[in-house]
PDB file of C-alpha atoms in Angstrom:
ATOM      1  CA  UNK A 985     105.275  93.554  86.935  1.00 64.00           C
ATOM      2  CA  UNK A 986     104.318  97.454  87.268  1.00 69.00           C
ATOM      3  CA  UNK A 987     103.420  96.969  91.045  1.00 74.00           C
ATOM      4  CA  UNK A 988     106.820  95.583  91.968  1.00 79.00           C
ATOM      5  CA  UNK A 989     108.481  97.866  89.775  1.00 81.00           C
ATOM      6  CA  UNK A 990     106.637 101.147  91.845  1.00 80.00           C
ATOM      7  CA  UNK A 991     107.473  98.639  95.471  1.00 80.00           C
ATOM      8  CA  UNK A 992     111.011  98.470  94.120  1.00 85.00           C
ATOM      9  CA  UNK A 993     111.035 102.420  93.339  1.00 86.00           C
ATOM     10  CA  UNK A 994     109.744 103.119  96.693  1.00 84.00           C
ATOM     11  CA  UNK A 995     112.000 100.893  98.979  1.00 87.00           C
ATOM     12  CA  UNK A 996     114.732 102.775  96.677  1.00 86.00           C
ATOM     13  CA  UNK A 997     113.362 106.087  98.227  1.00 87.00           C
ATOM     14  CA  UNK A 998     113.097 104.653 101.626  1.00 87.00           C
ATOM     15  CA  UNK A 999     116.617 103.335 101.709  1.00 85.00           C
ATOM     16  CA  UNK A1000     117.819 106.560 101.955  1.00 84.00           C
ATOM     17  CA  UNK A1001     116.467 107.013 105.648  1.00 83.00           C
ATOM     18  CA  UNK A1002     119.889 107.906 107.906  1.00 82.00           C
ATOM     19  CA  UNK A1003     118.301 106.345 111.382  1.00 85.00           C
ATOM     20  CA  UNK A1004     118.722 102.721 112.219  1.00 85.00           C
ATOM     21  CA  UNK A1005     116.845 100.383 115.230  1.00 86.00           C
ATOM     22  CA  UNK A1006     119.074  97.224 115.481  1.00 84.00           C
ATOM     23  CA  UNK A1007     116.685  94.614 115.538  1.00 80.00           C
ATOM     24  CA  UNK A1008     117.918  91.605 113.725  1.00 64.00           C
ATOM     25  CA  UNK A1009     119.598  90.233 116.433  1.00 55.00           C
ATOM     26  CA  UNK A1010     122.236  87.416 115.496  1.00 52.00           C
ATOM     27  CA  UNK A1011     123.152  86.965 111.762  1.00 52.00           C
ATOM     28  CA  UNK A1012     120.557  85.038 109.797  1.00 55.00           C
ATOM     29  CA  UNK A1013     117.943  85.928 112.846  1.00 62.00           C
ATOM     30  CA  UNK A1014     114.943  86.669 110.757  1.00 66.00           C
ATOM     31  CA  UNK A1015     112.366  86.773 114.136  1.00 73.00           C
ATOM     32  CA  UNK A1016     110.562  89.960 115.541  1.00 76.00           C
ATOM     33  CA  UNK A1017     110.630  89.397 119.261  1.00 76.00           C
ATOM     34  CA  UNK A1018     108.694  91.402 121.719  1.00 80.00           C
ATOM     35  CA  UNK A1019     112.017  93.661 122.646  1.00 83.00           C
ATOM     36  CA  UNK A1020     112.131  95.013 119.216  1.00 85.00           C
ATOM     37  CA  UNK A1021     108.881  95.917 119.157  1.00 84.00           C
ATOM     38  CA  UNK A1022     110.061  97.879 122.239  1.00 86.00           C
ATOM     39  CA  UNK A1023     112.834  99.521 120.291  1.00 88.00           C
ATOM     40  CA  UNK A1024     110.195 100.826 117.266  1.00 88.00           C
ATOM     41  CA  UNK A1025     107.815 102.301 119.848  1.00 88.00           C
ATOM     42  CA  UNK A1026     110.576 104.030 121.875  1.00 89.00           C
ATOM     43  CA  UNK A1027     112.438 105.245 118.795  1.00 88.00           C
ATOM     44  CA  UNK A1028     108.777 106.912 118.037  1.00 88.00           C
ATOM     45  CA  UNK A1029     108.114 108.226 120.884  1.00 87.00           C
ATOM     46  CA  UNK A1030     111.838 109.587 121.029  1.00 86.00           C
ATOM     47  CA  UNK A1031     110.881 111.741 118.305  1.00 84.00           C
ATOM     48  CA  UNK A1032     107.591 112.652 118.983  1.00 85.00           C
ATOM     49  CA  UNK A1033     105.289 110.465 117.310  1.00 87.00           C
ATOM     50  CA  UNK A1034     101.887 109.378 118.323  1.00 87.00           C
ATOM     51  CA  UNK A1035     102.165 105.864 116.620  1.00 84.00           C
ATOM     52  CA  UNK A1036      98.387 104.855 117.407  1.00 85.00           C
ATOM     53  CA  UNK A1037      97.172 108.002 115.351  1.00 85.00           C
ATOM     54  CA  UNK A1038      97.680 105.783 112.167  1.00 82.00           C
ATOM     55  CA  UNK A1039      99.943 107.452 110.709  1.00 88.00           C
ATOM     56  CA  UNK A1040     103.004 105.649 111.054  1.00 90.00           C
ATOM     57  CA  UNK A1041     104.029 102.364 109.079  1.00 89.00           C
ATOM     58  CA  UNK A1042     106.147  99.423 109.424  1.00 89.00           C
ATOM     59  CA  UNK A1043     107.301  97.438 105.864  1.00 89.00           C
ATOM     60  CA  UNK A1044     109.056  94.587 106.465  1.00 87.00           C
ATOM     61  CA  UNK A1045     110.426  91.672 104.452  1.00 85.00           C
ATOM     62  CA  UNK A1046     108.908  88.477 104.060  1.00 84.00           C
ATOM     63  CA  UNK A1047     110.729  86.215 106.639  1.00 81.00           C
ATOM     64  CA  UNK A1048     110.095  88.599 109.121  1.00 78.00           C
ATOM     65  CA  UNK A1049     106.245  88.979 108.725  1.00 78.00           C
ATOM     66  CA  UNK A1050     106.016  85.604 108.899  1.00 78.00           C
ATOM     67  CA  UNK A1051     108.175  85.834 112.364  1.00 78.00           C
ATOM     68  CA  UNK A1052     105.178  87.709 113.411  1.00 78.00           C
ATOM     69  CA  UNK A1053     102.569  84.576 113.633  1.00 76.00           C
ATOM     70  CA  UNK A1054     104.573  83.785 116.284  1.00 76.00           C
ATOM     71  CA  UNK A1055     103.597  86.559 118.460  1.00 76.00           C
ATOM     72  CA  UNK A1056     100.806  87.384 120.323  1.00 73.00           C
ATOM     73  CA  UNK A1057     100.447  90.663 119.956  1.00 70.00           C
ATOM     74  CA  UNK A1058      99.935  90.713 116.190  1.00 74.00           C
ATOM     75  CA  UNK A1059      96.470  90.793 114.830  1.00 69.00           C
ATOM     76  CA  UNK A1060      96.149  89.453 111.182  1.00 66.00           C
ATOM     77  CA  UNK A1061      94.022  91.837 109.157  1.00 63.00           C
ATOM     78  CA  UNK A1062      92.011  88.986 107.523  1.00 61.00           C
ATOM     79  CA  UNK A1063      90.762  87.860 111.221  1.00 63.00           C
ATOM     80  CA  UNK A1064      89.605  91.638 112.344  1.00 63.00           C
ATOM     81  CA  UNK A1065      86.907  91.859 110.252  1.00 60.00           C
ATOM     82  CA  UNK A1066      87.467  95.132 108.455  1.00 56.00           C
ATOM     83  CA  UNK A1067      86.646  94.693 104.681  1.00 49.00           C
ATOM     84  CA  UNK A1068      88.091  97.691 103.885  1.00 49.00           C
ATOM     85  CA  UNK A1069      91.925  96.213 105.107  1.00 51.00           C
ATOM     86  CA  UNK A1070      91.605  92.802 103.630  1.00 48.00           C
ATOM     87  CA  UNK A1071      95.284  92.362 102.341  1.00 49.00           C
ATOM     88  CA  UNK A1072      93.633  91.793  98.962  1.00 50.00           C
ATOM     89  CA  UNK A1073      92.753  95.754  98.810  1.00 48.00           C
ATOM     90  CA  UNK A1074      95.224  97.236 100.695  1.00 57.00           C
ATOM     91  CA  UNK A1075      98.408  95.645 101.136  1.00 61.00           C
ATOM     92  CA  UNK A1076      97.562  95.916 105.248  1.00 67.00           C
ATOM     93  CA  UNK A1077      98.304  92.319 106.521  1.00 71.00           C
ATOM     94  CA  UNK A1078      97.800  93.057 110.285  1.00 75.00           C
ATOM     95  CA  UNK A1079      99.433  95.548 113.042  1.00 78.00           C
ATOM     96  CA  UNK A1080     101.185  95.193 115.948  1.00 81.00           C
ATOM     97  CA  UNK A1081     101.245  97.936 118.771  1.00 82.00           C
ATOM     98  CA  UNK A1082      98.576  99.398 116.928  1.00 81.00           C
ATOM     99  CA  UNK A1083     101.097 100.157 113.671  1.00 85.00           C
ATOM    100  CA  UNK A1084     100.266  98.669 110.786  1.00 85.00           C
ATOM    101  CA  UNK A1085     102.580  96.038 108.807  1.00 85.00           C
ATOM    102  CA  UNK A1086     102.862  95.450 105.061  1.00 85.00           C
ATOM    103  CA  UNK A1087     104.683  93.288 103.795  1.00 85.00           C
ATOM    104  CA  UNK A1088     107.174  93.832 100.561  1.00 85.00           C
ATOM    105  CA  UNK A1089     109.756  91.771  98.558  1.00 84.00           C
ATOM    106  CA  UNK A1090     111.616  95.016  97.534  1.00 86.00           C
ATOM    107  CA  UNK A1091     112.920  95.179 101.313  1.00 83.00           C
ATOM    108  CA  UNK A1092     114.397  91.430 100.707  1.00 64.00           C
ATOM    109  CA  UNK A1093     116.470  92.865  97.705  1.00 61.00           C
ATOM    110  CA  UNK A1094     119.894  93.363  98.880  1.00 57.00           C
ATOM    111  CA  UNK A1095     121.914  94.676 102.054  1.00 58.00           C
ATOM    112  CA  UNK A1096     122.794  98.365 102.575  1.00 57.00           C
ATOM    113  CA  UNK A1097     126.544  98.972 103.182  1.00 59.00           C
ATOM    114  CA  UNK A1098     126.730 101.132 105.576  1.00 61.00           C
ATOM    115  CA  UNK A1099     124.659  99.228 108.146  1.00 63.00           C
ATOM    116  CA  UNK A1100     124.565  94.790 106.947  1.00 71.00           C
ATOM    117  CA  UNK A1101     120.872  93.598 106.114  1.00 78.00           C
ATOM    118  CA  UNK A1102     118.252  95.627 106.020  1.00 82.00           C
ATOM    119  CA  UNK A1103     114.948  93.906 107.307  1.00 84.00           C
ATOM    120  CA  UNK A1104     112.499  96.839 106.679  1.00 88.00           C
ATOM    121  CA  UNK A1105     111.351 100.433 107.763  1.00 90.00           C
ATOM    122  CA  UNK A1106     109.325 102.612 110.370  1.00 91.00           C
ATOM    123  CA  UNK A1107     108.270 105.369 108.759  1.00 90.00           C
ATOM    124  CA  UNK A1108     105.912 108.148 109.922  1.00 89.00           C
ATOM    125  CA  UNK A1109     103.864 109.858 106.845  1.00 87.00           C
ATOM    126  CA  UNK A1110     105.362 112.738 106.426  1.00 85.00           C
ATOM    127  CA  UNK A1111     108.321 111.428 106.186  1.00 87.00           C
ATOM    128  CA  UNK A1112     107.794 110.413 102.293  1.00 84.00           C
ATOM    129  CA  UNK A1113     106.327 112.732  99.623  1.00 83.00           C
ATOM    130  CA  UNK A1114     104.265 110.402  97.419  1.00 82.00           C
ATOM    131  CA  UNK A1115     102.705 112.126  93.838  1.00 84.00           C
ATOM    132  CA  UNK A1116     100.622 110.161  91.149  1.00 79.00           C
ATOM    133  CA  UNK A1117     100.537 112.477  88.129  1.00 77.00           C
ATOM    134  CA  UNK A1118      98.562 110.217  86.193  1.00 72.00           C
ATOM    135  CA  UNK A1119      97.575 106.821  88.497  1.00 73.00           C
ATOM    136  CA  UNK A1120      97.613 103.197  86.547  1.00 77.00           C
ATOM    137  CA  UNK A1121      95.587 103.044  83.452  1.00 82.00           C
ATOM    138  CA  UNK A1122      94.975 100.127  81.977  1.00 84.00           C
ATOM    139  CA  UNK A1123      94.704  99.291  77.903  1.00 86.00           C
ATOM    140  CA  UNK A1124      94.076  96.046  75.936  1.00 86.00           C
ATOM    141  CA  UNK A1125      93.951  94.614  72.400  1.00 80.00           C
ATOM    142  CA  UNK A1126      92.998  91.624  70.528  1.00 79.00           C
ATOM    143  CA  UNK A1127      96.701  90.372  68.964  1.00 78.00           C
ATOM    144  CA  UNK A1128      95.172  87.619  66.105  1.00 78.00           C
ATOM    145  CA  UNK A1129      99.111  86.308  65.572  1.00 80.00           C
ATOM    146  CA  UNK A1130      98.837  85.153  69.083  1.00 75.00           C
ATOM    147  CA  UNK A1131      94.952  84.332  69.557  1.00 79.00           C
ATOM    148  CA  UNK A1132      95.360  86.475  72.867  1.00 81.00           C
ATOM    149  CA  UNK A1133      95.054  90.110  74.412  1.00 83.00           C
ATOM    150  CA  UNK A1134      98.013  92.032  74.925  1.00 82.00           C
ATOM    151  CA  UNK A1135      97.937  94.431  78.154  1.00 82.00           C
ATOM    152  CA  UNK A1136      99.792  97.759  78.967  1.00 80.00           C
ATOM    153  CA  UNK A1137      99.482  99.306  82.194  1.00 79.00           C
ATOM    154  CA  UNK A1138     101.567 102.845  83.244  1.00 80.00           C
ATOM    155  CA  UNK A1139     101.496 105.179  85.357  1.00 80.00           C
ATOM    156  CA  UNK A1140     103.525 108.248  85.894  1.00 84.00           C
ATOM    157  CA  UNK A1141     104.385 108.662  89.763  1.00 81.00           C
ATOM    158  CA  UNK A1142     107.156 110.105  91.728  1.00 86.00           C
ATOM    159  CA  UNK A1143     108.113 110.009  95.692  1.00 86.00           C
ATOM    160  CA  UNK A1144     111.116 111.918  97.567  1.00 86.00           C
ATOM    161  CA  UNK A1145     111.872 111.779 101.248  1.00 85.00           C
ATOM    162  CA  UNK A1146     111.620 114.486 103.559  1.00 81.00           C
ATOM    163  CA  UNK A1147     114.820 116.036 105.182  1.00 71.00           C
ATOM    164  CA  UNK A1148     115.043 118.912 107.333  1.00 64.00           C
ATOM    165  CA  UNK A1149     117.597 120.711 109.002  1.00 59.00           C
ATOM    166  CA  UNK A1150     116.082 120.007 112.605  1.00 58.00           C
ATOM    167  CA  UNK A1151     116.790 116.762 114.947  1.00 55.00           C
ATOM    168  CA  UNK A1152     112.989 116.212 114.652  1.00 55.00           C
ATOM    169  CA  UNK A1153     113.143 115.762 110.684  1.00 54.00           C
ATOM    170  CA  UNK A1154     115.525 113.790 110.398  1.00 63.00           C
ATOM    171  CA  UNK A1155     113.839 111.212 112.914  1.00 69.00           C
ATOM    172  CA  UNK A1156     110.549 110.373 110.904  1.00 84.00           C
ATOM    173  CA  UNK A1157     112.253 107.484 108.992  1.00 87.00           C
ATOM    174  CA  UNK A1158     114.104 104.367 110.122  1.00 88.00           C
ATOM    175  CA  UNK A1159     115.757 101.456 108.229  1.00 87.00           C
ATOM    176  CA  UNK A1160     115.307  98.018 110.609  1.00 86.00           C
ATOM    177  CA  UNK A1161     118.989  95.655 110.689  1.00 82.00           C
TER     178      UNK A1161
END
């Protein structure tokens, strides 16, 4: 429950992002095609970004990660052989065009007014100011009413995204309709 409550705080953040890439297609199209992987790399490289430095990151919703099997250019994380990116440690289930793609069920939560359905975000790292003040700690006791252990977890954690006054700031964040 506390890591979808911190996913659902940080889609929150990233909803806020002002730039959109149409890439839904027709209503109730939940497939990534080839041309809108086009679209992400060209809005990055409108703005300056070197996406194969590994520092940008697409989060999409379910139904379209699963659109992405269907595509050739995707390589599944748990076929690469990096230990380090199993989606068991990381959240990293694979990249494509050298980004790499997480997957979240915050992004699935709703529609955004202003621009319909919202199927996930490009985001380049400094484009989101993440800060753990105290990460997740866990603590347990023995409960003898209910011959069981309860468990807490917390943490205390914040994130805000980055705005600036230039063209160039603004375009480090976009939502995905």
């Amino acid at each position: 429950a506390l890591a979808k409550t911190v996913d659902d705080f940080y889609e929150g953040v990233l909803s806020g992002c002002t730039n959109v890439i149409n890439i839904g297609g027709t209503a109730g199209d939940d497939n990534m095609a080839k041309a809108d992987i086009a679209s992400l790399i060209s809005a990055l490289a409108g703005s300056d970004i070197d996406w194969l430095a590994g520092d940008v990151y697409l989060v999409l919703k379910p139904e379209f990660y699963a659109s992405m099997f269907k595509m050739d250019d995707f390589a599944r994380a748990d076929v690469i052989g990096s230990s380090f990116n199993y989606p068991r440690v990381s959240g990293f289930i694979g990249a494509v065009a050298g980004i790499p793609v997480y997957v979240s069920t915050a992004v699935d939560s709703g529609t955004d007014d202003a621009v319909g359905e919202v199927f996930g975000y490009l985001f380049h790292k400094s484009a989101l100011n993440i800060a753990f003040s105290q990460y997740p700690t866990v603590a347990e006791q023995y409960d003898i009413d209910y011959l069981g252990t309860k468990v807490v977890v917390d943490a205390i954690h914040g994130a805000k995204l980055i705005t600036g006054t230039s063209n160039l700031d603004e375009r480090r964040c976009w939502k995905l309709t």
